[in-house]
mmCIF file with all atom_site columns, C-alpha atoms in Angstrom:
data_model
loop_
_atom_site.group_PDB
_atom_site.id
_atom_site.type_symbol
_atom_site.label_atom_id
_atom_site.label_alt_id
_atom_site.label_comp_id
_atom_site.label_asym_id
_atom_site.label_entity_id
_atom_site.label_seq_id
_atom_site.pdbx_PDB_ins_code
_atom_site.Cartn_x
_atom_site.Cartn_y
_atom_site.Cartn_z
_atom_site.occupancy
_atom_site.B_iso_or_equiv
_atom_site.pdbx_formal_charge
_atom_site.auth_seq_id
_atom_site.auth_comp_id
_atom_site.auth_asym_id
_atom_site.auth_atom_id
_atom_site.pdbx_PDB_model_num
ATOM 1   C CA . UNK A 1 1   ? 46.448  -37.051 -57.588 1.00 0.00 ? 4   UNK A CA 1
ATOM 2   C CA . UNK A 1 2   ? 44.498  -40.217 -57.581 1.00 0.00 ? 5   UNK A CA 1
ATOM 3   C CA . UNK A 1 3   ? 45.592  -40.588 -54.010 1.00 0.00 ? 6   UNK A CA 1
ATOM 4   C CA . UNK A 1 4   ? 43.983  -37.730 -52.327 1.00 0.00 ? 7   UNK A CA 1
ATOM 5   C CA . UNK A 1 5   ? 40.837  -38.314 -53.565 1.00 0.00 ? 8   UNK A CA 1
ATOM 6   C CA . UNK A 1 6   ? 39.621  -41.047 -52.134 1.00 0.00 ? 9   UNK A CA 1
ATOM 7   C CA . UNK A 1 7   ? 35.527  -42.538 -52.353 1.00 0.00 ? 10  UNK A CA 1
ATOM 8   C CA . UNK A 1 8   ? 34.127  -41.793 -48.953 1.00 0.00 ? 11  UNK A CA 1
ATOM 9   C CA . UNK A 1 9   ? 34.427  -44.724 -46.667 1.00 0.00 ? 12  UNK A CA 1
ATOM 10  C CA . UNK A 1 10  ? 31.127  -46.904 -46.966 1.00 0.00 ? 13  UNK A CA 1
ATOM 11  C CA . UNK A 1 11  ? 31.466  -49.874 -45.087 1.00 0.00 ? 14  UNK A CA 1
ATOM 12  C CA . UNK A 1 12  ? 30.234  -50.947 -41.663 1.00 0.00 ? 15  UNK A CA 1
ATOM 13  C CA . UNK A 1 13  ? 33.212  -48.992 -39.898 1.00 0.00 ? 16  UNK A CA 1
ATOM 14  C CA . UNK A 1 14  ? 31.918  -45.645 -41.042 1.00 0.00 ? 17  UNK A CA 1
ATOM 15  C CA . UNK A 1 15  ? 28.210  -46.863 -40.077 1.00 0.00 ? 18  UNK A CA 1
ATOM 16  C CA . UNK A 1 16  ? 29.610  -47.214 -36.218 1.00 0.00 ? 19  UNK A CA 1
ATOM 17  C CA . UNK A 1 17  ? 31.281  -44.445 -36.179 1.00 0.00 ? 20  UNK A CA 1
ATOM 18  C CA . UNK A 1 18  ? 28.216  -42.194 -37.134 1.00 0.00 ? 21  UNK A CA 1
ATOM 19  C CA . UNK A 1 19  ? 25.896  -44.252 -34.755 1.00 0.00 ? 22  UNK A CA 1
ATOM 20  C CA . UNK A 1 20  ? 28.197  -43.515 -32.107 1.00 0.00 ? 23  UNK A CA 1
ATOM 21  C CA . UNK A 1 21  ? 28.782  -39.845 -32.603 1.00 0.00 ? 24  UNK A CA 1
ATOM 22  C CA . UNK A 1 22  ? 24.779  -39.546 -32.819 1.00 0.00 ? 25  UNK A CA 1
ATOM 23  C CA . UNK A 1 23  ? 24.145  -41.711 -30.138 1.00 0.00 ? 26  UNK A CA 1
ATOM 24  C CA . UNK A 1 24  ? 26.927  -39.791 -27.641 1.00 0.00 ? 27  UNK A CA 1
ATOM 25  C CA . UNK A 1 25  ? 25.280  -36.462 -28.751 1.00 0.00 ? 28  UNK A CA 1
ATOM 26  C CA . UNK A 1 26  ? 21.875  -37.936 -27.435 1.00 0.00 ? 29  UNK A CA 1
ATOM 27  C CA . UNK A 1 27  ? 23.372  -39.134 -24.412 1.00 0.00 ? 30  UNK A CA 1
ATOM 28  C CA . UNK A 1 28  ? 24.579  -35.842 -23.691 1.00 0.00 ? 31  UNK A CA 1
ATOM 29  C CA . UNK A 1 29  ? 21.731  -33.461 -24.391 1.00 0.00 ? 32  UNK A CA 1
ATOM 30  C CA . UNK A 1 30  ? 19.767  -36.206 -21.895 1.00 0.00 ? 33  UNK A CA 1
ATOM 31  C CA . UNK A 1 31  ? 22.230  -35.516 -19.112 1.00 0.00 ? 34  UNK A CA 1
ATOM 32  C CA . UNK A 1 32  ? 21.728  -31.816 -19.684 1.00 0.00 ? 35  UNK A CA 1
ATOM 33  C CA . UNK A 1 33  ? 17.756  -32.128 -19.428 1.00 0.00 ? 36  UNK A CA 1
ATOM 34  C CA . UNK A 1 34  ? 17.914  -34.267 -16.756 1.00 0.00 ? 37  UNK A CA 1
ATOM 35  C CA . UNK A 1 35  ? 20.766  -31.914 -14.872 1.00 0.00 ? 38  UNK A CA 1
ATOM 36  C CA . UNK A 1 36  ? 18.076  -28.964 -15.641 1.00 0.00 ? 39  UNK A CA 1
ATOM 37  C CA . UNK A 1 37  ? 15.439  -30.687 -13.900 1.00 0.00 ? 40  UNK A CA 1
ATOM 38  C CA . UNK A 1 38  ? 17.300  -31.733 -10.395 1.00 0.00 ? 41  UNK A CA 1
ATOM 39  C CA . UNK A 1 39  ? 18.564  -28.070 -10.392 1.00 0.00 ? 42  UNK A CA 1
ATOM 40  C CA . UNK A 1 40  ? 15.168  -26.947 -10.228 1.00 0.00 ? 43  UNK A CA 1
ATOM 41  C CA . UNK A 1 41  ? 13.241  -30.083 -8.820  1.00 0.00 ? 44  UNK A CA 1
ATOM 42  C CA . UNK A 1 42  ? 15.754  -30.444 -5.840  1.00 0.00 ? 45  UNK A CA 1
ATOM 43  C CA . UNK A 1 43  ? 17.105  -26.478 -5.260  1.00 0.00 ? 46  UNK A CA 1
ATOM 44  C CA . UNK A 1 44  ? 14.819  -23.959 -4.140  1.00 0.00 ? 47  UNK A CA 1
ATOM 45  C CA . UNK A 1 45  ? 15.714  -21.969 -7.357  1.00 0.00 ? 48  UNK A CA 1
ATOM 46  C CA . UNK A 1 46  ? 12.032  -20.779 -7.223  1.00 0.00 ? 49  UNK A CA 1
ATOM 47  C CA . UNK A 1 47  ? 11.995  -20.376 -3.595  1.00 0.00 ? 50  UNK A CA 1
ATOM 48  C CA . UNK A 1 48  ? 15.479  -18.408 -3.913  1.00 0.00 ? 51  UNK A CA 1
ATOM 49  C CA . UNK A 1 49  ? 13.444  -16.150 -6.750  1.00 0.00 ? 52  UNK A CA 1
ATOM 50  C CA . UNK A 1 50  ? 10.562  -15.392 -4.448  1.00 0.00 ? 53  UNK A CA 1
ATOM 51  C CA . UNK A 1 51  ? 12.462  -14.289 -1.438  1.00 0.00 ? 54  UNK A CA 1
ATOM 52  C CA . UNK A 1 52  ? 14.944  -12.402 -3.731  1.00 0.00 ? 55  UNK A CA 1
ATOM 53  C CA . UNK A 1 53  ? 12.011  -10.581 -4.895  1.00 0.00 ? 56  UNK A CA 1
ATOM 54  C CA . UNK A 1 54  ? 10.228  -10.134 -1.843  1.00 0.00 ? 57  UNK A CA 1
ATOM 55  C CA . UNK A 1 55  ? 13.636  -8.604  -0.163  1.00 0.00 ? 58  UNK A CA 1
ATOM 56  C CA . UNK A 1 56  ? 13.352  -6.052  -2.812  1.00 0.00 ? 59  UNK A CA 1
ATOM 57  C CA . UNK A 1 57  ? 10.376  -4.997  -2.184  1.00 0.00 ? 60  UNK A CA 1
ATOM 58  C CA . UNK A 1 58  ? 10.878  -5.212  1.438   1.00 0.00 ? 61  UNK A CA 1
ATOM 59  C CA . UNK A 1 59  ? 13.832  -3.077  0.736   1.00 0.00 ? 62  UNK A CA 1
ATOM 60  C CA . UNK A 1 60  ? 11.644  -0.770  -0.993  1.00 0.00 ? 63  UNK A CA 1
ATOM 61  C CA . UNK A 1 61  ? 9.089   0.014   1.460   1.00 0.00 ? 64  UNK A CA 1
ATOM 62  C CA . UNK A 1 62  ? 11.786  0.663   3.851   1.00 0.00 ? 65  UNK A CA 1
ATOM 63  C CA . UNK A 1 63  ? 13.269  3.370   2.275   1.00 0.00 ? 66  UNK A CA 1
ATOM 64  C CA . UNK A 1 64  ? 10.024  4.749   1.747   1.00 0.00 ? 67  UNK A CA 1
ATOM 65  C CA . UNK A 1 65  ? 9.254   4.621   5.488   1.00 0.00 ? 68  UNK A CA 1
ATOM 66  C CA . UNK A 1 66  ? 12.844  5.967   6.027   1.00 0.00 ? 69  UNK A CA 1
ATOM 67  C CA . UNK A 1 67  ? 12.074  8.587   3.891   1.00 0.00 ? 70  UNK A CA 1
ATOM 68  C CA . UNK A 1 68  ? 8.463   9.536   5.739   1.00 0.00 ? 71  UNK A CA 1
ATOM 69  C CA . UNK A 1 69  ? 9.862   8.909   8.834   1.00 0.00 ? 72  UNK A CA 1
ATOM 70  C CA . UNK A 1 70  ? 12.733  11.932  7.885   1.00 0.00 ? 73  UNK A CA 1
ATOM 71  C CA . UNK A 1 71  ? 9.584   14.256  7.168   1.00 0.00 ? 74  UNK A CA 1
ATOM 72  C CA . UNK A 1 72  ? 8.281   13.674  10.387  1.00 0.00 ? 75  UNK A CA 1
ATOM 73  C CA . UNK A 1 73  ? 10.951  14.265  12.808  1.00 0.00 ? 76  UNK A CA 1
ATOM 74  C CA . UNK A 1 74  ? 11.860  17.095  10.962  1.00 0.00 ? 77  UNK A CA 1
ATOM 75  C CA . UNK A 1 75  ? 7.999   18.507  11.559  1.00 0.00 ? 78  UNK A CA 1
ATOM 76  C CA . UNK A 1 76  ? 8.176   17.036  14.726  1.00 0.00 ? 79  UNK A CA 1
ATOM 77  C CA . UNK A 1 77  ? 11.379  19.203  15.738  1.00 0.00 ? 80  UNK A CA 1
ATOM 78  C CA . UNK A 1 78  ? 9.970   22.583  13.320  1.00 0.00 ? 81  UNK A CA 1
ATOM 79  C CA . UNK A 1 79  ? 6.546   22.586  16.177  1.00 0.00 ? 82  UNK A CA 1
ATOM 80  C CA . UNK A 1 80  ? 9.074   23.291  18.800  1.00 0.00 ? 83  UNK A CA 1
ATOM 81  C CA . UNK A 1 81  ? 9.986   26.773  17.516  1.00 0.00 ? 84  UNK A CA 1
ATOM 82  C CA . UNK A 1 82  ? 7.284   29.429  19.329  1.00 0.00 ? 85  UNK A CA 1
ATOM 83  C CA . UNK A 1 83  ? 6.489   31.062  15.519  1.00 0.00 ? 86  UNK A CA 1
ATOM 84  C CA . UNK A 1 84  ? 5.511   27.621  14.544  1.00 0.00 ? 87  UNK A CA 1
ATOM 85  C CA . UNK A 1 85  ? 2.990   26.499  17.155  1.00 0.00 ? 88  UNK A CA 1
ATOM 86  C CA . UNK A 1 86  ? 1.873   29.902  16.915  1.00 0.00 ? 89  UNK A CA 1
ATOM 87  C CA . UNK A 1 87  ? 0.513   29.153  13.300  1.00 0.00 ? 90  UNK A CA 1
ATOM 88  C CA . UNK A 1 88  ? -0.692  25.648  14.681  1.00 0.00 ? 91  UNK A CA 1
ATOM 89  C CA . UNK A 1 89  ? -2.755  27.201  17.520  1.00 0.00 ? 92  UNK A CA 1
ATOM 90  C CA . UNK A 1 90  ? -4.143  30.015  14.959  1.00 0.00 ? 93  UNK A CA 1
ATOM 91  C CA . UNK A 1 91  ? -5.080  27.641  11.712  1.00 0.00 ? 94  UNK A CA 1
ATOM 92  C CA . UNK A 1 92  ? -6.275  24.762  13.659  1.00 0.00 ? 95  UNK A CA 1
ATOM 93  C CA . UNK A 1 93  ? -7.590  25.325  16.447  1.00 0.00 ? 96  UNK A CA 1
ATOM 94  C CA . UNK A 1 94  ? -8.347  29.373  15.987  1.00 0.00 ? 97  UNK A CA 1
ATOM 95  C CA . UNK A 1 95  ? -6.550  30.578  19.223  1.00 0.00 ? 98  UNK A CA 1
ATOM 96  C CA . UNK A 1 96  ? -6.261  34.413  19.175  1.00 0.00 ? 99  UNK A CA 1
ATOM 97  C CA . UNK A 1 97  ? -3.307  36.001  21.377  1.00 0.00 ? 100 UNK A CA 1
ATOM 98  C CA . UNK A 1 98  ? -4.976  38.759  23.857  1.00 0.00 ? 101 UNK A CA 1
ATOM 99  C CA . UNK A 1 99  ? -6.504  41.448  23.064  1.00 0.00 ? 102 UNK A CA 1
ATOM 100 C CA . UNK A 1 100 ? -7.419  39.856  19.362  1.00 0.00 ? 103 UNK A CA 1
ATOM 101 C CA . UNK A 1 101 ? -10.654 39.581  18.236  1.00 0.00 ? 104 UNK A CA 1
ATOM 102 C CA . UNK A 1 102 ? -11.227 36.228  16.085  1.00 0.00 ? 105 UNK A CA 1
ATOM 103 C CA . UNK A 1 103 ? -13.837 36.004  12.729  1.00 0.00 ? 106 UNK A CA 1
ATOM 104 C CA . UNK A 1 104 ? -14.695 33.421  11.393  1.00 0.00 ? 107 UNK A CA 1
ATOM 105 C CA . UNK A 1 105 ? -15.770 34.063  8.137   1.00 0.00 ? 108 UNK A CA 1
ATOM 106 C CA . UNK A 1 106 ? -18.147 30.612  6.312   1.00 0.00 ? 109 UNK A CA 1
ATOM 107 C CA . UNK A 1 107 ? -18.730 30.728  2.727   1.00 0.00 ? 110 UNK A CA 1
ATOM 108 C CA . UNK A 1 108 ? -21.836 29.384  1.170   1.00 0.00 ? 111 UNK A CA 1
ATOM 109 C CA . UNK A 1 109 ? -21.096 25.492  -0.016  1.00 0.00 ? 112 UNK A CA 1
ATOM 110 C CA . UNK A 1 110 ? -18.378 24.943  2.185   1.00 0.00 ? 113 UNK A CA 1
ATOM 111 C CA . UNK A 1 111 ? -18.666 21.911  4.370   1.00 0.00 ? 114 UNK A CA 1
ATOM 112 C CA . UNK A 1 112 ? -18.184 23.801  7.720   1.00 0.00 ? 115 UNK A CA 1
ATOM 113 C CA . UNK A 1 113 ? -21.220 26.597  6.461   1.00 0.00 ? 116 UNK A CA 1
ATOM 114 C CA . UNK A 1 114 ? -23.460 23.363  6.049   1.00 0.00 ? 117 UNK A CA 1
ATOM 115 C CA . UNK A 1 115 ? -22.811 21.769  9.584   1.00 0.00 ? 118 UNK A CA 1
ATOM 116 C CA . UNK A 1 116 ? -23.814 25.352  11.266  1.00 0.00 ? 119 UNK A CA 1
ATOM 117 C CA . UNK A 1 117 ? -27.633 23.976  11.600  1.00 0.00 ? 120 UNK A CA 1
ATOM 118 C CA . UNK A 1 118 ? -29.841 26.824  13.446  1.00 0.00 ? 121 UNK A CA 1
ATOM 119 C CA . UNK A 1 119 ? -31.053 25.652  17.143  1.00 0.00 ? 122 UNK A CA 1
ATOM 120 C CA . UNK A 1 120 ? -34.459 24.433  16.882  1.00 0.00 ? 123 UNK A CA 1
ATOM 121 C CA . UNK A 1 121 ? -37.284 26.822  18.213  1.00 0.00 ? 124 UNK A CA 1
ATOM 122 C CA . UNK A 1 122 ? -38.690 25.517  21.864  1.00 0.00 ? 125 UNK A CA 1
ATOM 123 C CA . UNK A 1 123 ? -41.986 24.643  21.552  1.00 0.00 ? 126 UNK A CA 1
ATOM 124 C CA . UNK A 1 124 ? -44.876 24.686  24.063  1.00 0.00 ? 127 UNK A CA 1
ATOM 125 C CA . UNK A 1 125 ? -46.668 21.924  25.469  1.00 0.00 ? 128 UNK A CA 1
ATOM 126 C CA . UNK A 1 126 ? -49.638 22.961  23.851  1.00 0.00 ? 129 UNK A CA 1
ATOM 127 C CA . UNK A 1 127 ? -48.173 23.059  20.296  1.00 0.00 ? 130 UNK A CA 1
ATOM 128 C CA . UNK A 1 128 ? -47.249 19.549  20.591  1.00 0.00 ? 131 UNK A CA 1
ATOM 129 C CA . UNK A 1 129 ? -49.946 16.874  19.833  1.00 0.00 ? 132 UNK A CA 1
ATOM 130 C CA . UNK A 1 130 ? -51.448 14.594  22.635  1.00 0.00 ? 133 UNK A CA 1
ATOM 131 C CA . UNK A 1 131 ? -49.493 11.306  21.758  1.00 0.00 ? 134 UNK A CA 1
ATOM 132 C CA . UNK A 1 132 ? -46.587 13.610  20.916  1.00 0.00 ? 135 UNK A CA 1
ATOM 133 C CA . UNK A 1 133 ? -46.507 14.626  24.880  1.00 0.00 ? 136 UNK A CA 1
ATOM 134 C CA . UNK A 1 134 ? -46.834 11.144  25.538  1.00 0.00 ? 137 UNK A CA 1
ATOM 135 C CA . UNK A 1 135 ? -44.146 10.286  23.816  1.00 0.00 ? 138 UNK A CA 1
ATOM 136 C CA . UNK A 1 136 ? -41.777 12.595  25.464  1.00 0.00 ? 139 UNK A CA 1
ATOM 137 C CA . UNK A 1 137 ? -42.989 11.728  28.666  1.00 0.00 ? 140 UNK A CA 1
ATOM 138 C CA . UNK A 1 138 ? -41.818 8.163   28.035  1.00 0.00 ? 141 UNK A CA 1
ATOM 139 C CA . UNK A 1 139 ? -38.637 9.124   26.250  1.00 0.00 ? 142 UNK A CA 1
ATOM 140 C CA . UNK A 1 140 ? -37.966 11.070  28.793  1.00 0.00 ? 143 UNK A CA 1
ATOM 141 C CA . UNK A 1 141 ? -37.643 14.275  26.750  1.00 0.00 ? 144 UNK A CA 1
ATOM 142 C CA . UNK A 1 142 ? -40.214 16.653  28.434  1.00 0.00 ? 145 UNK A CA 1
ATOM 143 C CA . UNK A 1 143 ? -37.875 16.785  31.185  1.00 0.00 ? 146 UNK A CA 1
ATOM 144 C CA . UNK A 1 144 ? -36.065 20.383  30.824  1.00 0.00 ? 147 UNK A CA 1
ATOM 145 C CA . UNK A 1 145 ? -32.281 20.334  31.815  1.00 0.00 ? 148 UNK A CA 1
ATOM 146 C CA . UNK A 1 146 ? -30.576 22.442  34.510  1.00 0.00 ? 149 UNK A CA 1
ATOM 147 C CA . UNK A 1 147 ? -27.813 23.190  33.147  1.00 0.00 ? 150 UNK A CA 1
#
């Protein structure tokens, strides 16, 4: 039983053979750092990143567009049926088949109600001041239209 247990080793053997375990284990985590920073000194790792991401978002916005594009052909092919460009010609641009008789019907507050501004009332020369006839003379405004 004496045998097995043995004193650890202490002499100058044991010393190398811990310096060069530590000093391998340094050598190696240096390689690794220095294999990190070629990979992504010398690679375009970031470059690679980028693009990756902008091809996503490239890929993105055209399936978007695919999908608006869809919606519009399939508008595009709905105006060619007569009910449809019936309802077109009615709502925007107030068409009325013959024989109809079209209203149009403005609320107070609306934005079309406030755009219907009454003509002005003609006035006569004489209700206009002396250097406001002059003034339309040179303007060019006392001249009446035709037509």
């Amino acid at each position: 039983m004496t045998d097995t247990l043995a004193p650890p080793p202490t002499g100058a053997k044991h010393r190398t053979r811990r310096r060069r375990s530590r000093f391998g284990t340094v050598v190696f985590i240096a390689l690794l750092v220095a294999l990190g920073l070629v990979a992504t000194g010398v690679l375009p790792v970031r470059d690679y990143v980028g693009r990756e991401n902008s091809v996503n978002v490239a890929q993105n916005r055209l399936t978007e567009l695919q999908e608006q594009n869809a919606s519009l052909a399939d508008d595009a092919e709905a105006l060619y049926s007569e009910q449809e460009l019936e309802r077109v010609a009615r709502e925007q641009y107030g068409f009325v088949l013959p024989g109809e008789i079209g209203y149009v019907v403005l609320t107070p507050g609306t934005p079309e109600a406030s755009r219907q501004v009454a003509e002005p009332v003609a006035t006569t020369e004489r209700d206009r001041s002396f250097l406001g006839r002059i003034w339309d003379f040179i303007t060019g405004s006392d001249i009446a239209s035709d037509g």
